[in-house]
Coordinates of C-alpha atoms and ligand atoms in Angstrom, one line a residue:
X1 CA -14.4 12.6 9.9
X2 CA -17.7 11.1 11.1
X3 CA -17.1 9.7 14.7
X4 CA -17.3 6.4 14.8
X5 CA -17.7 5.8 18.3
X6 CA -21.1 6.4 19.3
X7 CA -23.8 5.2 22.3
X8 CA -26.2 2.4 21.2
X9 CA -28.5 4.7 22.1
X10 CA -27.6 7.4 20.8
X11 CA -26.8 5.5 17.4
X12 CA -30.8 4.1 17.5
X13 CA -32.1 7.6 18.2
X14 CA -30.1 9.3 15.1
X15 CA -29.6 6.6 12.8
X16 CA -31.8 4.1 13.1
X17 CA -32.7 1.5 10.1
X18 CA -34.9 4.4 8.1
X19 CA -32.6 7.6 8.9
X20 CA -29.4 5.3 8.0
X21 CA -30.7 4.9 5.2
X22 CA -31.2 7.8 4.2
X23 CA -28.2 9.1 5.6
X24 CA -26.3 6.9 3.0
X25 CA -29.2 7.6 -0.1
X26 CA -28.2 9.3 -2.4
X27 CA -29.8 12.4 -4.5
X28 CA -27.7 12.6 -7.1
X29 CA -28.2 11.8 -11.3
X30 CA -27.8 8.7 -11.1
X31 CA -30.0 7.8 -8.2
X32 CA -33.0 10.1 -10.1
X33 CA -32.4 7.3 -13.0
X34 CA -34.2 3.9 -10.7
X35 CA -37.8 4.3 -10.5
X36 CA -37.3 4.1 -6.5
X37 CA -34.4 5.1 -4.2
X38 CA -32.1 2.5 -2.9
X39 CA -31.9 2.0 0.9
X40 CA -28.2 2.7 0.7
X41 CA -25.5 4.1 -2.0
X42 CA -22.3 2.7 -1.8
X43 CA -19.8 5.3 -4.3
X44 CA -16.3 3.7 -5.2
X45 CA -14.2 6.7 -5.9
X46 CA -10.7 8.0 -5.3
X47 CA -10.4 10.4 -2.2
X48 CA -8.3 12.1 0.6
X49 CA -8.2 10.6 3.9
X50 CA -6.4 12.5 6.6
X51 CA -5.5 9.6 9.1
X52 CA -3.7 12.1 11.3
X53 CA -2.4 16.0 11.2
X54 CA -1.2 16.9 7.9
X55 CA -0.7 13.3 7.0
X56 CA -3.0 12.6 4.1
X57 CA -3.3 9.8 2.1
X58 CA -5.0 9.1 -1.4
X59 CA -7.2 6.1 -1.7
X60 CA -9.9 4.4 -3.2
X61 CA -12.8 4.7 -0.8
X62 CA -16.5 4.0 0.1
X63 CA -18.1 7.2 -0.5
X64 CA -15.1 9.3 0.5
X65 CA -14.0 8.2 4.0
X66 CA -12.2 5.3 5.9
X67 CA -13.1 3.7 7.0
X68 CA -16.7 3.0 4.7
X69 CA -19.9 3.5 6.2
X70 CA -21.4 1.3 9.0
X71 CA -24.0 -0.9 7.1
X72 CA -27.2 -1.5 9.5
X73 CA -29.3 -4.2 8.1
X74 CA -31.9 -6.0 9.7
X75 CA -31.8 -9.7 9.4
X76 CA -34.1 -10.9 6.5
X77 CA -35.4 -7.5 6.2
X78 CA -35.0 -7.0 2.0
X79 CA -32.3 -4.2 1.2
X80 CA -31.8 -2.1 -1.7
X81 CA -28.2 -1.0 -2.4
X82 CA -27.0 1.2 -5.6
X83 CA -23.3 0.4 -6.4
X84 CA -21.5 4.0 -8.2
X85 CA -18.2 3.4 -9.4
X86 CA -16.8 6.4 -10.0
X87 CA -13.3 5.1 -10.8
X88 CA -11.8 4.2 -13.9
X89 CA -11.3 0.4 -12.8
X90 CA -14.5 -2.2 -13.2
X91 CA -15.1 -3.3 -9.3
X92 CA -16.4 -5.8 -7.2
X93 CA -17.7 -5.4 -3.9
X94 CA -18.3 -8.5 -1.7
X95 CA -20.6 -9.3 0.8
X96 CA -18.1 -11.0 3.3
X97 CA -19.8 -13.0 5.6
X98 CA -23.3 -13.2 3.8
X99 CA -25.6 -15.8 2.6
X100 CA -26.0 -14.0 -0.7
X101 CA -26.3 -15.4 -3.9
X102 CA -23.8 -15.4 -6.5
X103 CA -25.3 -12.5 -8.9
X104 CA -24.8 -10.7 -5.5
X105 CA -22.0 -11.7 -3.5
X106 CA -19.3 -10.1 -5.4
X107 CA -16.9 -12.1 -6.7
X108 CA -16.0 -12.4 -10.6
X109 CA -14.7 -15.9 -10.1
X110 CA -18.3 -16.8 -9.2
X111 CA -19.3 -14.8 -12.0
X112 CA -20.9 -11.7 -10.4
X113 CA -20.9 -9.0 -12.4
X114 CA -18.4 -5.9 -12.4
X115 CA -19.4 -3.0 -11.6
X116 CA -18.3 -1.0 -14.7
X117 CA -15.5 1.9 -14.1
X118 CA -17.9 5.0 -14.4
X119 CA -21.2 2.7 -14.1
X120 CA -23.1 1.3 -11.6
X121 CA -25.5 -1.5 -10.4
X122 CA -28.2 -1.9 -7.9
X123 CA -28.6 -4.8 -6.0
X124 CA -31.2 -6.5 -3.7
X125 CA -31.2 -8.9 -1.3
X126 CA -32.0 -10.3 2.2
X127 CA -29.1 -9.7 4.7
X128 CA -28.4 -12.6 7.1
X129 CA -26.8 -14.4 9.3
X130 CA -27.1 -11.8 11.9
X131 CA -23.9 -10.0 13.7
X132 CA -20.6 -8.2 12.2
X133 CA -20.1 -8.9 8.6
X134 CA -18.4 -6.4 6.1
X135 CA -18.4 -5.1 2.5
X136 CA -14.8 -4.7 0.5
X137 CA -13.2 -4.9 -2.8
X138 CA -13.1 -8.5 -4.2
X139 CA -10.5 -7.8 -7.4
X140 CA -7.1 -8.9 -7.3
X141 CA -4.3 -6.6 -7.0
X142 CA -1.6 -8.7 -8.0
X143 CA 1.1 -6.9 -8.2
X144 CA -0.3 -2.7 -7.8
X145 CA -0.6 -2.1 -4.3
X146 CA -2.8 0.7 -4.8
X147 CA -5.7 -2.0 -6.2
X148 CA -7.5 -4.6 -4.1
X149 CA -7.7 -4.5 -0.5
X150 CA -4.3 -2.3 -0.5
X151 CA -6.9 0.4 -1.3
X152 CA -9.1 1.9 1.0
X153 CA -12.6 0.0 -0.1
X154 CA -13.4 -1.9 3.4
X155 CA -16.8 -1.3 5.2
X156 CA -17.9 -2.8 8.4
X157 CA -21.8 -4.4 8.0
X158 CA -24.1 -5.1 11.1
X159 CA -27.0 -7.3 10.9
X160 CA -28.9 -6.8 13.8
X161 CA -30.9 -10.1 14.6
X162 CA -34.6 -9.9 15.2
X163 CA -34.8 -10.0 18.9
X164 CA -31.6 -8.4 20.4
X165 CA -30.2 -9.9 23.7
X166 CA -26.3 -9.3 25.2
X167 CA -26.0 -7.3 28.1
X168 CA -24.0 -4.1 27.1
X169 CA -24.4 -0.3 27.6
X170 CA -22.6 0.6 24.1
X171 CA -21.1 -0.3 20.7
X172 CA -17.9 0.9 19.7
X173 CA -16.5 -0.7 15.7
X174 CA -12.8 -0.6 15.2
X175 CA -11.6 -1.4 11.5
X176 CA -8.1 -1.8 11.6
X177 CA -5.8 -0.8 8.7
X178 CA -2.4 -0.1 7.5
X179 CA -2.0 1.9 4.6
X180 CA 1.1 2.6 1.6
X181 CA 1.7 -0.8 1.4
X182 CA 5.6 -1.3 0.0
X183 CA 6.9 -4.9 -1.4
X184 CA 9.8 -6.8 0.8
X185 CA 11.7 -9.6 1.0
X186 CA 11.1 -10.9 3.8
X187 CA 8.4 -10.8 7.0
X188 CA 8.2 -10.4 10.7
X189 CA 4.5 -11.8 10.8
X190 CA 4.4 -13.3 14.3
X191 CA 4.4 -16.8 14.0
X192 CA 4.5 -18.8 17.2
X193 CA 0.6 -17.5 19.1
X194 CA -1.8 -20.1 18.0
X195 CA -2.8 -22.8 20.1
X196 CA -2.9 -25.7 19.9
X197 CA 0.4 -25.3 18.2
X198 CA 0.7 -29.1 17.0
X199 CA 2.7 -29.3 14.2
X200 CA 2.4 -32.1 11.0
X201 CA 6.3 -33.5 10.3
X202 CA 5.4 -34.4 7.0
X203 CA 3.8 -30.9 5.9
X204 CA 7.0 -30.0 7.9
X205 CA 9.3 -31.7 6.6
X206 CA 7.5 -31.1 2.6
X207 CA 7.6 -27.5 3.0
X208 CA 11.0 -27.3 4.5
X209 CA 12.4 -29.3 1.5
X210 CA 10.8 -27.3 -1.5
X211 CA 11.8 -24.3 0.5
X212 CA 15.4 -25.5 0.4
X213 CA 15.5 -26.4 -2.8
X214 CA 14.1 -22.9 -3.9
X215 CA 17.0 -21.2 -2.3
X216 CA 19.4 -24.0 -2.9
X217 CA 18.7 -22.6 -6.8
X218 CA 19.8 -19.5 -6.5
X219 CA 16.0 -17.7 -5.8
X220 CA 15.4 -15.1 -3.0
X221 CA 12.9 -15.0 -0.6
X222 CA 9.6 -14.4 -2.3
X223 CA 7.9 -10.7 -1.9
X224 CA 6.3 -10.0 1.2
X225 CA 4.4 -6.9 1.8
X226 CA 4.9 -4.3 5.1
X227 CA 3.4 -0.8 5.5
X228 CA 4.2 2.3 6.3
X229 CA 1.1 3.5 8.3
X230 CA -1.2 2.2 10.8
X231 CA -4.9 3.2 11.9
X232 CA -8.0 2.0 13.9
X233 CA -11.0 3.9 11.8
X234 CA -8.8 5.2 9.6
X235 CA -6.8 7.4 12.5
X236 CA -3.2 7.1 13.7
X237 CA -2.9 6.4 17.7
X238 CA -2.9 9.2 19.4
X239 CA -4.9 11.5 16.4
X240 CA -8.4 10.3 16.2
X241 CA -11.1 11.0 19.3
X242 CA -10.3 9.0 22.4
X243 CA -13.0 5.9 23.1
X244 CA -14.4 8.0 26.0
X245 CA -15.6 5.8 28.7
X246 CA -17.2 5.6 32.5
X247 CA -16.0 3.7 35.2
X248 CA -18.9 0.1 35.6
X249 CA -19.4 0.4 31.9
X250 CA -19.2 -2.6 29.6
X251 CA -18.8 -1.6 26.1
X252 CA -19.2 -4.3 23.2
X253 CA -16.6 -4.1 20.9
X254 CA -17.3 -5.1 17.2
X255 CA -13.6 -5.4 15.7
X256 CA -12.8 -6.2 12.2
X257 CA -9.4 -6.8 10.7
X258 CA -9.8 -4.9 7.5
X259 CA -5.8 -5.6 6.3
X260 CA -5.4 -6.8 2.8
X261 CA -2.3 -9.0 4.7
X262 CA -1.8 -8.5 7.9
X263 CA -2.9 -10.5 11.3
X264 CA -3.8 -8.1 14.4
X265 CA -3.5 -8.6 17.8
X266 CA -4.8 -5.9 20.4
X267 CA -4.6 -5.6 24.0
X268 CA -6.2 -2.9 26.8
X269 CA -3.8 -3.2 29.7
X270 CA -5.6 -3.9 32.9
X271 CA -8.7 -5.0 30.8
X272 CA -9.9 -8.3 30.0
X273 CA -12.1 -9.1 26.4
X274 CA -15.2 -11.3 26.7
X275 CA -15.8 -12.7 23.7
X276 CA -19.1 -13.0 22.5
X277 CA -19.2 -13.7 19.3
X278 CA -16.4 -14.6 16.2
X279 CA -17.1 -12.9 12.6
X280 CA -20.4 -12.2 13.9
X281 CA -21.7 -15.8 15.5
X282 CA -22.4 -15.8 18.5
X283 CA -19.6 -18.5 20.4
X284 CA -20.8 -21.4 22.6
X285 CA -18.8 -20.2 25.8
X286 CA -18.0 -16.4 25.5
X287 CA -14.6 -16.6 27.7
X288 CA -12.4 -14.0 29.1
X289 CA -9.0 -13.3 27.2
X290 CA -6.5 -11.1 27.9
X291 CA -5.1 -10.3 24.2
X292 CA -6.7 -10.6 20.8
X293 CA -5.7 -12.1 17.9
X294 CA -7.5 -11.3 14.5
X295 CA -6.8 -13.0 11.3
X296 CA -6.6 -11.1 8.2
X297 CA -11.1 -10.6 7.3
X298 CA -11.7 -12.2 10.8
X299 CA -13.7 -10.2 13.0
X300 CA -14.8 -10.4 17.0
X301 CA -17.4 -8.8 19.3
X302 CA -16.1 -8.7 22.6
X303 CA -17.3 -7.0 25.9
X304 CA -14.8 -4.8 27.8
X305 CA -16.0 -4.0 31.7
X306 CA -14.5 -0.8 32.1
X307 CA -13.4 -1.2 35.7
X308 CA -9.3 0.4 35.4
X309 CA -9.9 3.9 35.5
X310 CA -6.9 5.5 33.8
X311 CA -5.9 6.6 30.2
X312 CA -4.9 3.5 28.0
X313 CA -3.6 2.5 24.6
X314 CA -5.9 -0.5 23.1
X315 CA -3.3 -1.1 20.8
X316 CA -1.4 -3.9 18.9
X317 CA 1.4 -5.8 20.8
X318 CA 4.2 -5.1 18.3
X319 CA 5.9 -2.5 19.3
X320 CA 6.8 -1.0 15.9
X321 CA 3.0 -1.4 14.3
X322 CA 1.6 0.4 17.4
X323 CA 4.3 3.1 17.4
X324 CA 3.6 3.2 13.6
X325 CA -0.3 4.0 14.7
X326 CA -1.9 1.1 15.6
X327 CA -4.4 2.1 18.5
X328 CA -6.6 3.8 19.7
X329 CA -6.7 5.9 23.4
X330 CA -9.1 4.3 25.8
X331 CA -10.2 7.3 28.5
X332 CA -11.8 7.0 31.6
X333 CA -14.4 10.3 32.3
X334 CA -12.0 12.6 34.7
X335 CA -8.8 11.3 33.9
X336 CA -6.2 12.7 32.1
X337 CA -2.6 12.3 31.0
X338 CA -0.3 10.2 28.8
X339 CA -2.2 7.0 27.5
X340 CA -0.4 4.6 28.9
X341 CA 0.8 1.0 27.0
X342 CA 1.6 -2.0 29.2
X343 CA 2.8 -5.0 27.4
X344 CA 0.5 -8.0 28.1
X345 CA 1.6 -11.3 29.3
X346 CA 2.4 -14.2 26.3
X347 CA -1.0 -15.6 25.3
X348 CA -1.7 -17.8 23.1
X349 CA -5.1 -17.3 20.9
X350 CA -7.1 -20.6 21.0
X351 CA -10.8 -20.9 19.2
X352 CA -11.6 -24.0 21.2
X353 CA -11.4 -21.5 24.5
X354 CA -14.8 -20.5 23.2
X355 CA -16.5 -23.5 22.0
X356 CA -19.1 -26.4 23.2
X357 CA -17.4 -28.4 26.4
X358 CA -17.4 -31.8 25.5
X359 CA -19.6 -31.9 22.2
X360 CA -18.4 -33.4 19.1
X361 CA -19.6 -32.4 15.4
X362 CA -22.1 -34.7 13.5
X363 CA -20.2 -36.8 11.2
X364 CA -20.1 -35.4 7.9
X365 CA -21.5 -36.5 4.2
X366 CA -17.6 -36.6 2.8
X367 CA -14.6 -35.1 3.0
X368 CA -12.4 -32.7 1.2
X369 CA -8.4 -33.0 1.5
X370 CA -7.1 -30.0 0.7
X371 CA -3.2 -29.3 1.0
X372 CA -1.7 -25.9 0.4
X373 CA 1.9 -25.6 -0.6
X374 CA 4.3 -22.6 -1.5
X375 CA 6.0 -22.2 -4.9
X376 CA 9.1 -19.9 -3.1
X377 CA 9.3 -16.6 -5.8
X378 CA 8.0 -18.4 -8.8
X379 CA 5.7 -15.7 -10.2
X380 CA 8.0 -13.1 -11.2
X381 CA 9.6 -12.6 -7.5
X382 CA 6.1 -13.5 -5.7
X383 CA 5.7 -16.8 -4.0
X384 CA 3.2 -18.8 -5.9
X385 CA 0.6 -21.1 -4.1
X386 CA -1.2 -23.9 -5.0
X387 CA -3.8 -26.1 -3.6
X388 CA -3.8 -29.6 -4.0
X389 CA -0.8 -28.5 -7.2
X390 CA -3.4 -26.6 -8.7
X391 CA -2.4 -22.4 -8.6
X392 CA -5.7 -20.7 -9.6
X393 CA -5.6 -19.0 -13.1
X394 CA -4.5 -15.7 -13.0
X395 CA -6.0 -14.5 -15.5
X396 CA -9.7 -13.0 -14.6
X397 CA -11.2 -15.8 -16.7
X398 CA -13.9 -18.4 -14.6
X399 CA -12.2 -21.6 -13.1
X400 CA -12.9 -24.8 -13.7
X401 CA -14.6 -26.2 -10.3
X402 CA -12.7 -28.3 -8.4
X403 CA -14.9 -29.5 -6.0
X404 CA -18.4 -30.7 -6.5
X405 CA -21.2 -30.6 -3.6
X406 CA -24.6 -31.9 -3.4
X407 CA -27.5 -29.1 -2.0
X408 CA -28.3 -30.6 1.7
X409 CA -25.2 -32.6 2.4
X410 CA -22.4 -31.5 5.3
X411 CA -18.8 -31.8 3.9
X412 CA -15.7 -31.6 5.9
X413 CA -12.6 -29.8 4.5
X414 CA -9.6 -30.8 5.9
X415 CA -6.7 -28.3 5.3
X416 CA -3.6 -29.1 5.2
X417 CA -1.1 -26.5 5.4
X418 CA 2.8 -27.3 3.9
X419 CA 3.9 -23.9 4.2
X420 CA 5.4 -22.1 7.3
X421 CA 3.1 -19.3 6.8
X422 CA -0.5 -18.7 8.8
X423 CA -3.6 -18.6 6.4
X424 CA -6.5 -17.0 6.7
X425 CA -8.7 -19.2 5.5
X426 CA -12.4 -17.9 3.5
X427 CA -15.0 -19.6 2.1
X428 CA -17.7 -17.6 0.6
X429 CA -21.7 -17.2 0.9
X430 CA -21.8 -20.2 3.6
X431 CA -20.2 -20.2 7.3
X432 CA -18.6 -23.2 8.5
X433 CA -18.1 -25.1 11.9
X434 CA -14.6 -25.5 13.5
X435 CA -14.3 -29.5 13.9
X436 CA -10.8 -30.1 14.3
X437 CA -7.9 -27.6 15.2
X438 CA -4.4 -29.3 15.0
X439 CA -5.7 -32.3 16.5
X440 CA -7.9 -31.2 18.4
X441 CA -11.8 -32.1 18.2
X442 CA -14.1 -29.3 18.6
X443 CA -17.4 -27.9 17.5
X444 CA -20.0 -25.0 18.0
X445 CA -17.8 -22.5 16.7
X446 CA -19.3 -21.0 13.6
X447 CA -17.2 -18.9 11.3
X448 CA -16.2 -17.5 7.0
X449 CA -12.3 -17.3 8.1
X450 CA -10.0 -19.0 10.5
X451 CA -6.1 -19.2 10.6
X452 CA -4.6 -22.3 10.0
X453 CA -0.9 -22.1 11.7
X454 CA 2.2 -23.2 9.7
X455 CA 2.5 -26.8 9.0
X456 CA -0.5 -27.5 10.8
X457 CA -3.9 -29.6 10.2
X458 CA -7.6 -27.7 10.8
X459 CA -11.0 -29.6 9.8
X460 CA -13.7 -27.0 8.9
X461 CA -17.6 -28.8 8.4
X462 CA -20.1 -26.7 6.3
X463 CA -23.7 -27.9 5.1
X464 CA -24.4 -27.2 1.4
X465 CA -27.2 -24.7 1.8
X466 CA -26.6 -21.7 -0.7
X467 CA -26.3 -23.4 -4.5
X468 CA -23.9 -21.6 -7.1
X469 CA -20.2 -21.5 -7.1
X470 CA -18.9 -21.2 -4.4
X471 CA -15.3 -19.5 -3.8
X472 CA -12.7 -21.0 -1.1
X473 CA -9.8 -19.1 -0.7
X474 CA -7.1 -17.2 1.4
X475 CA -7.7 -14.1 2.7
X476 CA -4.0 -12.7 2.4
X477 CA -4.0 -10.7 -0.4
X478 CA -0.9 -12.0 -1.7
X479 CA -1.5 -15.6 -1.3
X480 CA -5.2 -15.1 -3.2
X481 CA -3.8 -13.3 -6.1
X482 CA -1.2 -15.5 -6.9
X483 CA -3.1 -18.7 -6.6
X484 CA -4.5 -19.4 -3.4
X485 CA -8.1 -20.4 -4.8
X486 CA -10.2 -22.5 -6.0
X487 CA -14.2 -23.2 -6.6
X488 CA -16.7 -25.3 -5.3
X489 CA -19.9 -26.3 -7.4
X490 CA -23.3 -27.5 -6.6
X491 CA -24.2 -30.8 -9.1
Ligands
LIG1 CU1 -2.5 -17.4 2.8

C-alpha cells in the first residue's frame, strides 16, 4: 500500500506537480493511442484491497488501491486526465467540488458522457476553486451494493492555490470508508449532534403523519444500509502505519468522508481540531472543536497542535464503528503502548462556529422552496423520496429541469426537510453560501454539501456562474438513487 501519510516536504520534493504526474501517467496501449500523454490516468477496474491482515476485500477501484490516488492540481493550471475503464460497467467519474463544465463534471443526468465498460475518455480542464475536493463514481447503485459509491471508486483531489499561506509543518489526508455494505431495516445513524437543533412542527408534524400512515398499512421500515467493515485510507484501526508525530507539531488534516451513506464523526482525545477550511474553502473564523462531524461527501482541513504526547486512537465516537475499524493510531516519537481511546465530551457540530461575526448575506435574486419528504418502503422495500412530490426518474434517461436560473443572478434555496432523517445536501459544479441554518442567519461559509438535520429548515445562496445543467441532490447513496434529485437549468 502506498503510505498515505507523508511530510509536505517530503511530498513537494518526491511528488511534486511534474513527478505526480507522471507517477500516475500511464505507458500502457492505450495511452500510446493520444498524440500526447495525459497529466494523469485514472484506471476503473476491479481489484484486491487488503484493509488489514488476511482480510481482503474485492472492489472496484482507482488504479488498484483505496483509497484512489491523491490528485495534485494547481489552481487554473490546465490538466489532462485519461479515463480507462477497465470494467464491464459504463462509468462516471465526478469532479466533486469543481467548477467544471458539464461535458466534464461527470454526471449522466447532466449529460456527460459514460465512460464505456472496456473504453475510455480523456478529459481537459482547469482545476479550481482551490483546497480538498475529490473524484468518485457518479452512477447509481440502486439496489447492487457492489455499484456506486458502495464500491471502492473515491479519490481525494487537492488544488493547491497560487500563493500558499496556513501555518502548518505537515499534511496528513484521511478518506474514511466502510466497506461490504449489507441492506437493513432499520438505522442507528446518530441523530440528535447538530446545532442549532431548531425543529419545524409542521415538517414535524407532515413527516410524522405519512410515516404513520405507512406503517399503519401494514409496510416495514424502509431498507437502510450498515457495514461490515471500517477503514481510514482503506486500513482497519490498528493495521495501517501509525500517523507518526513530534511533540510542538501542528499537522493539517485534510479529511474526507468518502461513505456512499454514512455521517463520520472523529475525535483525538486530549487534542483539539482547528478548522481551517470546510470542503476545501477556507472558513471566516477557523475555531477550535473538540469532535468532528462529517457529512456523507463533506470534507474538513483542520490543524491538530500536537502537544499530548502519548499513543492515541483518532477514531469515530461510536463505539461499534470504531471497534469495527474506524481509526487510525496517532503516535507521539518515543512513546509506545496501547493506543489509547477516550470518549469525548457531548458536542454539538455547529457551521456557524466558523463563520463571519455579525455579517449578513446579500439579499438574493429569488428563491427556491424546496421540501423533501419520505415515501416509507415504496420502491420495492426502499424508501422513496421526493422533492417538492417530484421522485427523480429512475430510469438513467435526462430529467426534465425543474428549476430555471439566469447566468449572473444569486438564488437562495431554502430546504425544507419533512423527514426525520439528516441529508447531505450536494449541488454540483457551483459552491454555495450558508445563509440560514435552522433559523439562524449566517454567511461566509462556503461549501458543495451541508447536512440539513431532521425536520429542520437550512437556506443555502449560490450565484449562477457556471451555465449548463446543473445537478442538486443528496449525497446518501440511498436517498439519490431512489429519488432524491433534481436539475437546475440556465435560460
Ligand atoms: Cu438524503
Amino acid at each position: 500500500m502506498p503510505r498515505r501519510v507523508e511530510s509536505r516536504r517530503a511530498f513537494l520534493r518526491t511528488t511534486g506537480f511534474a513527478a505526480g504526474a507522471l507517477l500516475f501517467s500511464s505507458k500502457n496501449t492505450f495511452a500510446a493511442q493520444e498524440k500526447t500523454a495525459a497529466d494523469y490516468t485514472v484506471h476503473i477496474k476491479v481489484a484486491p484491497i487488503e484493509i488489514a491482515p488476511n482480510q481482503i476485500l474485492t472492489a472496484t477501484t482507482y488504479n488498484g488501491q483505496f483509497p484512489g490516488p491523491l490528485l495534485r492540481f494547481k489552481e487554473g493550471q490546465q490538466v489532462t486526465v485519461d479515463i480507462i475503464n477497465e470494467t464491464d460497467t459504463p462509468e462516471q467519474l465526478h469532479w466533486h467540488g469543481q467548477k467544471v463544465s458539464t461535458d466534464i463534471d461527470g454526471s449522466a443526468e447532466e449529460g456527460t458522457p459514460y465512460i464505456p465498460a472496456h473504453g475510455r475518455r480523456r478529459i481537459t480542464f482547469k482545476p479550481s476553486p482551490p483546497g480538498l475536493r475529490f473524484y468518485h463514481t457518479h452512477s447509481r447503485a440502486g439496489a447492487d451494493l457492489s455499484a456506486g459509491q458502495y464500491s471502492g471508486q473515491v479519490g481525494p483531489v487537492y488544488i493547491d492555490r497560487k500563493e500558499n499561506p496556513g501555518c502548518y509543518d505537515r499534511e496528513v489526508f484521511l478518506v474514511l470508508k466502510e466497506f461490504e455494505p449489507i441492506l437493513s431495516r432499520g438505522g442507528d445513524m446518530p441523530q440528535d449532534f447538530l446545532a442549532p437543533s431548531a425543529t419545524d412542527k409542521i415538517l414535524k408534524e407532515t413527516g410524522e403523519a405519512a410515516m404513520k400512515a405507512s406503517l399503519a398499512k401494514g409496510m416495514p421500515h424502509g431498507y437502510e444500509v450498515g457495514y461490515k467493515f471500517f477503514t481510514i485510507n482503506g486500513r482497519m484501526l490498528g493495521h495501517g502505519e501509525p500517523i507518526r508525530v513530534k511533540q510542538g507539531e501542528r499537522v493539517l488534516f485534510h479529511i474526507l468522508n468518502g461513505s456512499a451513506t454514512e455521517i463520520r464523526s472523529l475525535a483525538l482525545p486530549g487534542h483539539f481540531f482547528e478548522v481551517t477550511a470546510l470542503d476545501g474553502n477556507p472558513v471566516p473564523n477557523p475555531a477550535r472543536v473538540p469532535v468532528l462531524w462529517i457529512g456523507t461527501a463533506e470534507r474538513i482541513s483542520a490543524i491538530v497542535e500536537m502537544k499530548h504526547p502519548g499513543v492515541w486512537i483518532l477514531g469515530d465516537l461510536a463505539d461499534d464503528d470504531r471497534s469495527h475499524g474506524m481509526g487510525v493510531v496517532v503516535e507521539y516519537a518515543s512513546r509506545s503502548g496501547k493506543p489509547q481511546w477516550v470518549k469525548p465530551k457531548p458536542f454539538r457540530w455547529d457551521y456557524t462556529n466558523f463563520a463571519k461575526r455579525s455579517a449578513t448575506a446579500p439579499a438574493p435574486d429569488e428563491i427556491f422552496d424546496m421540501t423533501f419528504a419520505k415515501d416509507n418502503a415504496a420502491e420495492e422495500g426502499f424508501n422513496r423520496w421526493t422533492i417538492n412530490g417530484v421522485a427523480y426518474p429512475m430510469s438513467n434517461e435526462m430529467a426534465t429541469p425543474s428549476f430555471h436560473l439566469k447566468e449572473g443572478k444569486r438564488y437562495r434555496v431554502r430546504m425544507r426537510n419533512a423527514s426525520d432523517d439528516i441529508h447531505p445536501v450536494h449541488l454540483h459544479r457551483h459552491s454555495f453560501e450558508l445563509t440560514n441554518l435552522a433559523g439562524t442567519k449566517t454567511s461566509g461559509i462556503i461549501k458543495d454539501v451541508v447536512m440539513l438535520g431532521g425536520y429542520q429548515q437550512h437556506e443555502i445562496d449560490f450565484i449562477a456562474d457556471n451555465p449548463g445543467l446543473t445537478l442538486f441532490h443528496c449525497h446518501q447513496q440511498l436517498h439519490m438513487d431512489f429519488g432524491f434529485m433534481t436539475l437546475f437549468d440556465y435560460t
